[in-house]
Each structure stands twice: as structure tokens, then as C-alpha cells.
């Protein structure tokens, strides 16, 4: 009986986790440290060794708010996950092109600093999302597979080199030398040779 209850709870937790990943969240985006400085405010809650993370995630990283952190299963469930983030029109710098930016969760943003839905980013990530390096701006985000974990796309097709210029046609081979004309000592020999 306990096994079935545990199984049902496990299935429900899995379903809720999948639904949470699909859902688009809304909140505020802020920044707490610059690139390569995820531990500037103290050791990151995920306890990642910064130097062992790919360079991309040393620049584009984030700290998740406490409520969403717990909802995803705390450290075991959220550390190393990626989020796809977009700025919100009217909350970006003038002329900023809104695009999806990926950030890896490496830290926890305490509840006094981040409410549900809010995410604290590296300054580089926040600037890519909103156009601002240090500010508090509206964002939307969802959980996603980290770009470096997706099946890598096929390598770009190399352009084939242009065909070589047409070669000049080589002159026709000289005709084979004609066989030497036989010399005949008489008309009979000649007749025998040609008609014989």
C-alpha cells in the first residue's frame, strides 16, 4: 500500500514539474554580479565551481527566487536548469530588440530581494534581456533545456569551392604517321600488293 501511495505521489510530482517547466512565468529581472563573478556576493547556493562551468554560463547566470526554487525541488531540482527569458515591451531601453536569452540557474535569490516570479541575473544577462545592466524591469521566463545540452545542430554546410575554370581543349593529337610507301620494282608487284 505504501508503495502505491509513494508511486502516485512521485507521478504527481513529475507531472507538476513538467507543467511548471512549460508555464511562462512573469516577474522582475534584476542584476547582482558581473560576468565571471557569480560568487562575488557569497558562494552560490548551487555550490558550482565557477571555473568548471562552460564560459557561456559564467557570463549568463541567474539566481532564482525562493518560492520557485522550492517549487522545483530546491537545490537538487533547480540547480543547473536553464531558463529562456525575454524582456517586456515598454520595460527595455529605447531601441532594444527583444529576444530570447538563456541563463543557467546557479544561485538562490532570498525572499526579501526576489518575490515569486523574479529572477536575479548577471549584469550581462540582464543587459541582453532588457538593455539595462542594473535595474528592475519586467520579464517573462520559462524553464527550458540548456542550449549546450540540446542535440547539437549539424555542422554548417561548407560552400563547395567554385569549379575550376574550363581547361583549354588540347590540340588534337597529330595523325599517326603514314606507313611508308612500299617500293615496287615492277607493275606486277604493285598489282599483287593492292589487288592481290
CSV table of C-alpha atoms in Angstrom, one decimal:
chain,number,residue,atom,x,y,z
A,1,UNK,CA,0.0,0.0,0.0
A,2,UNK,CA,2.8,2.4,0.9
A,3,UNK,CA,4.5,1.6,-2.4
A,4,UNK,CA,1.4,2.7,-4.4
A,5,UNK,CA,1.0,5.9,-2.4
A,6,UNK,CA,4.7,6.7,-3.0
A,7,UNK,CA,4.3,5.9,-6.7
A,8,UNK,CA,1.2,8.1,-7.0
A,9,UNK,CA,3.0,11.0,-5.2
A,10,UNK,CA,6.0,10.5,-7.5
A,11,UNK,CA,3.9,10.6,-10.6
A,12,UNK,CA,2.0,13.7,-9.4
A,13,UNK,CA,5.3,15.4,-8.6
A,14,UNK,CA,6.6,14.6,-12.0
A,15,UNK,CA,3.5,15.9,-13.7
A,16,UNK,CA,3.6,19.1,-11.7
A,17,UNK,CA,7.3,19.5,-12.5
A,18,UNK,CA,6.6,19.1,-16.3
A,19,UNK,CA,3.8,21.6,-16.1
A,20,UNK,CA,6.0,24.1,-14.2
A,21,UNK,CA,8.6,23.8,-17.0
A,22,UNK,CA,6.0,24.6,-19.7
A,23,UNK,CA,4.5,27.5,-17.9
A,24,UNK,CA,5.5,31.1,-18.8
A,25,UNK,CA,6.4,33.0,-15.6
A,26,UNK,CA,6.2,36.7,-15.1
A,27,UNK,CA,8.2,38.8,-12.7
A,28,UNK,CA,11.0,41.3,-12.4
A,29,UNK,CA,14.5,41.0,-13.6
A,30,UNK,CA,17.4,42.4,-11.6
A,31,UNK,CA,21.2,42.0,-11.5
A,32,UNK,CA,23.6,41.1,-8.7
A,33,UNK,CA,27.1,40.5,-10.2
A,34,UNK,CA,29.1,40.9,-13.4
A,35,UNK,CA,30.4,38.2,-15.7
A,36,UNK,CA,32.7,35.6,-14.1
A,37,UNK,CA,31.7,36.9,-10.6
A,38,UNK,CA,28.8,34.7,-9.6
A,39,UNK,CA,30.4,34.2,-6.2
A,40,UNK,CA,31.0,37.9,-5.5
A,41,UNK,CA,28.1,38.2,-3.0
A,42,UNK,CA,29.0,34.8,-1.4
A,43,UNK,CA,29.3,31.2,-2.5
A,44,UNK,CA,26.5,30.4,-4.9
A,45,UNK,CA,23.7,28.3,-3.4
A,46,UNK,CA,24.2,25.5,-6.0
A,47,UNK,CA,27.8,25.3,-5.0
A,48,UNK,CA,29.1,25.2,-8.6
A,49,UNK,CA,32.8,25.7,-9.1
A,50,UNK,CA,32.7,28.7,-11.5
A,51,UNK,CA,35.8,27.6,-13.3
A,52,UNK,CA,34.3,24.2,-14.2
A,53,UNK,CA,31.2,25.8,-15.8
A,54,UNK,CA,31.4,26.5,-19.6
A,55,UNK,CA,32.3,30.1,-20.3
A,56,UNK,CA,28.8,30.8,-21.5
A,57,UNK,CA,27.3,30.1,-18.1
A,58,UNK,CA,30.0,32.1,-16.3
A,59,UNK,CA,28.6,35.1,-18.1
A,60,UNK,CA,24.8,34.3,-18.4
A,61,UNK,CA,23.8,33.0,-15.0
A,62,UNK,CA,20.8,33.7,-12.7
A,63,UNK,CA,19.6,33.3,-9.1
A,64,UNK,CA,16.0,32.0,-8.8
A,65,UNK,CA,13.5,33.5,-6.3
A,66,UNK,CA,12.9,31.3,-3.2
A,67,UNK,CA,9.3,30.3,-4.0
A,68,UNK,CA,10.1,29.0,-7.5
A,69,UNK,CA,13.3,27.5,-6.1
A,70,UNK,CA,11.4,25.4,-3.6
A,71,UNK,CA,8.6,24.6,-6.1
A,72,UNK,CA,11.2,22.9,-8.4
A,73,UNK,CA,12.6,20.8,-5.6
A,74,UNK,CA,15.2,23.2,-4.1
A,75,UNK,CA,18.9,22.7,-4.9
A,76,UNK,CA,18.5,19.1,-6.4
A,77,UNK,CA,15.7,20.1,-8.7
A,78,UNK,CA,16.7,23.5,-10.0
A,79,UNK,CA,20.5,23.9,-9.9
A,80,UNK,CA,21.9,23.8,-13.4
A,81,UNK,CA,18.5,24.2,-15.1
A,82,UNK,CA,18.2,26.9,-17.7
A,83,UNK,CA,15.5,29.5,-18.3
A,84,UNK,CA,14.6,31.2,-21.5
A,85,UNK,CA,14.0,34.9,-20.7
A,86,UNK,CA,12.5,37.8,-22.6
A,87,UNK,CA,12.2,41.5,-21.8
A,88,UNK,CA,8.7,43.1,-21.9
A,89,UNK,CA,7.9,45.8,-24.4
A,90,UNK,CA,7.9,49.2,-22.6
A,91,UNK,CA,10.4,47.9,-20.0
A,92,UNK,CA,13.5,47.9,-22.1
A,93,UNK,CA,15.9,50.6,-23.2
A,94,UNK,CA,14.8,52.6,-26.3
A,95,UNK,CA,15.5,50.7,-29.4
A,96,UNK,CA,16.4,47.4,-27.6
A,97,UNK,CA,15.4,44.4,-29.7
A,98,UNK,CA,13.6,41.9,-27.5
A,99,UNK,CA,14.9,38.4,-28.0
A,100,UNK,CA,15.2,35.2,-26.0
A,101,UNK,CA,18.2,35.0,-23.7
A,102,UNK,CA,19.2,31.8,-21.9
A,103,UNK,CA,20.6,31.8,-18.4
A,104,UNK,CA,21.7,28.9,-16.1
A,105,UNK,CA,20.3,28.8,-12.5
A,106,UNK,CA,23.4,28.8,-10.2
A,107,UNK,CA,22.1,30.6,-7.1
A,108,UNK,CA,19.1,31.4,-4.8
A,109,UNK,CA,17.8,34.9,-4.5
A,110,UNK,CA,16.4,35.4,-1.0
A,111,UNK,CA,12.7,36.2,-0.5
A,112,UNK,CA,13.5,39.7,0.8
A,113,UNK,CA,15.1,40.5,-2.5
A,114,UNK,CA,13.1,38.5,-5.0
A,115,UNK,CA,9.4,37.8,-4.9
A,116,UNK,CA,7.8,34.9,-6.7
A,117,UNK,CA,8.5,35.1,-10.5
A,118,UNK,CA,11.5,37.4,-10.0
A,119,UNK,CA,15.0,36.4,-11.2
A,120,UNK,CA,18.3,38.0,-10.3
A,121,UNK,CA,20.8,37.9,-13.2
A,122,UNK,CA,24.4,38.7,-14.1
A,123,UNK,CA,24.7,42.2,-15.4
A,124,UNK,CA,25.5,40.9,-18.9
A,125,UNK,CA,22.4,38.7,-19.0
A,126,UNK,CA,20.1,41.5,-17.7
A,127,UNK,CA,21.5,43.9,-20.3
A,128,UNK,CA,20.9,41.3,-23.1
A,129,UNK,CA,17.3,40.8,-21.8
A,130,UNK,CA,16.2,44.4,-21.1
A,131,UNK,CA,19.0,46.7,-22.3
A,132,UNK,CA,19.8,47.7,-18.7
A,133,UNK,CA,22.7,46.4,-16.7
A,134,UNK,CA,21.5,47.5,-13.3
A,135,UNK,CA,17.8,48.0,-12.8
A,136,UNK,CA,14.5,46.3,-12.0
A,137,UNK,CA,12.5,45.5,-15.2
A,138,UNK,CA,9.5,43.3,-16.1
A,139,UNK,CA,10.4,40.0,-17.7
A,140,UNK,CA,8.8,36.7,-18.8
A,141,UNK,CA,10.6,33.4,-18.5
A,142,UNK,CA,10.2,29.6,-18.7
A,143,UNK,CA,12.2,26.6,-17.9
A,144,UNK,CA,14.0,25.0,-20.9
A,145,UNK,CA,16.8,22.7,-21.9
A,146,UNK,CA,20.1,24.5,-21.8
A,147,UNK,CA,21.4,25.2,-25.3
A,148,UNK,CA,24.6,23.3,-24.7
A,149,UNK,CA,22.6,20.2,-23.7
A,150,UNK,CA,20.4,20.1,-26.8
A,151,UNK,CA,21.3,17.9,-29.7
A,152,UNK,CA,23.9,19.9,-31.5
A,153,UNK,CA,22.8,21.1,-34.9
A,154,UNK,CA,24.6,19.6,-37.9
A,155,UNK,CA,27.8,21.5,-38.8
A,156,UNK,CA,27.3,24.3,-41.2
A,157,UNK,CA,27.4,23.3,-44.8
A,158,UNK,CA,30.7,24.3,-46.3
A,159,UNK,CA,30.5,26.1,-49.5
A,160,UNK,CA,32.0,24.0,-52.2
A,161,UNK,CA,34.8,25.7,-54.0
A,162,UNK,CA,33.9,27.2,-57.3
A,163,UNK,CA,34.5,24.9,-60.2
A,164,UNK,CA,37.9,25.3,-61.8
A,165,UNK,CA,37.9,27.4,-65.0
A,166,UNK,CA,37.4,25.3,-68.1
A,167,UNK,CA,40.6,23.9,-69.4
A,168,UNK,CA,41.6,24.9,-72.9
A,169,UNK,CA,41.0,22.0,-75.2
A,170,UNK,CA,44.2,20.3,-76.0
A,171,UNK,CA,45.1,20.3,-79.7
A,172,UNK,CA,44.1,17.2,-81.4
A,173,UNK,CA,46.8,14.6,-81.5
A,174,UNK,CA,48.9,14.6,-84.7
A,175,UNK,CA,47.7,12.0,-87.2
A,176,UNK,CA,49.6,8.7,-87.0
A,177,UNK,CA,52.5,8.7,-89.4
A,178,UNK,CA,51.5,7.1,-92.7
A,179,UNK,CA,53.1,3.8,-93.3
A,180,UNK,CA,56.0,4.1,-95.6
A,181,UNK,CA,55.0,3.5,-99.2
A,182,UNK,CA,56.3,0.3,-100.4
A,183,UNK,CA,58.6,0.5,-103.3
A,184,UNK,CA,57.8,-1.9,-106.1
A,185,UNK,CA,60.3,-3.0,-108.7
A,186,UNK,CA,57.6,-3.9,-111.2
A,187,UNK,CA,54.0,-3.3,-112.1
A,188,UNK,CA,53.2,-6.9,-111.1
A,189,UNK,CA,54.4,-6.4,-107.6
A,190,UNK,CA,52.3,-3.3,-107.4
A,191,UNK,CA,49.2,-5.1,-108.7
A,192,UNK,CA,49.8,-8.0,-106.4
A,193,UNK,CA,50.2,-5.7,-103.4
A,194,UNK,CA,47.0,-3.7,-103.9
A,195,UNK,CA,44.6,-6.2,-105.5
A,196,UNK,CA,46.2,-9.5,-104.8
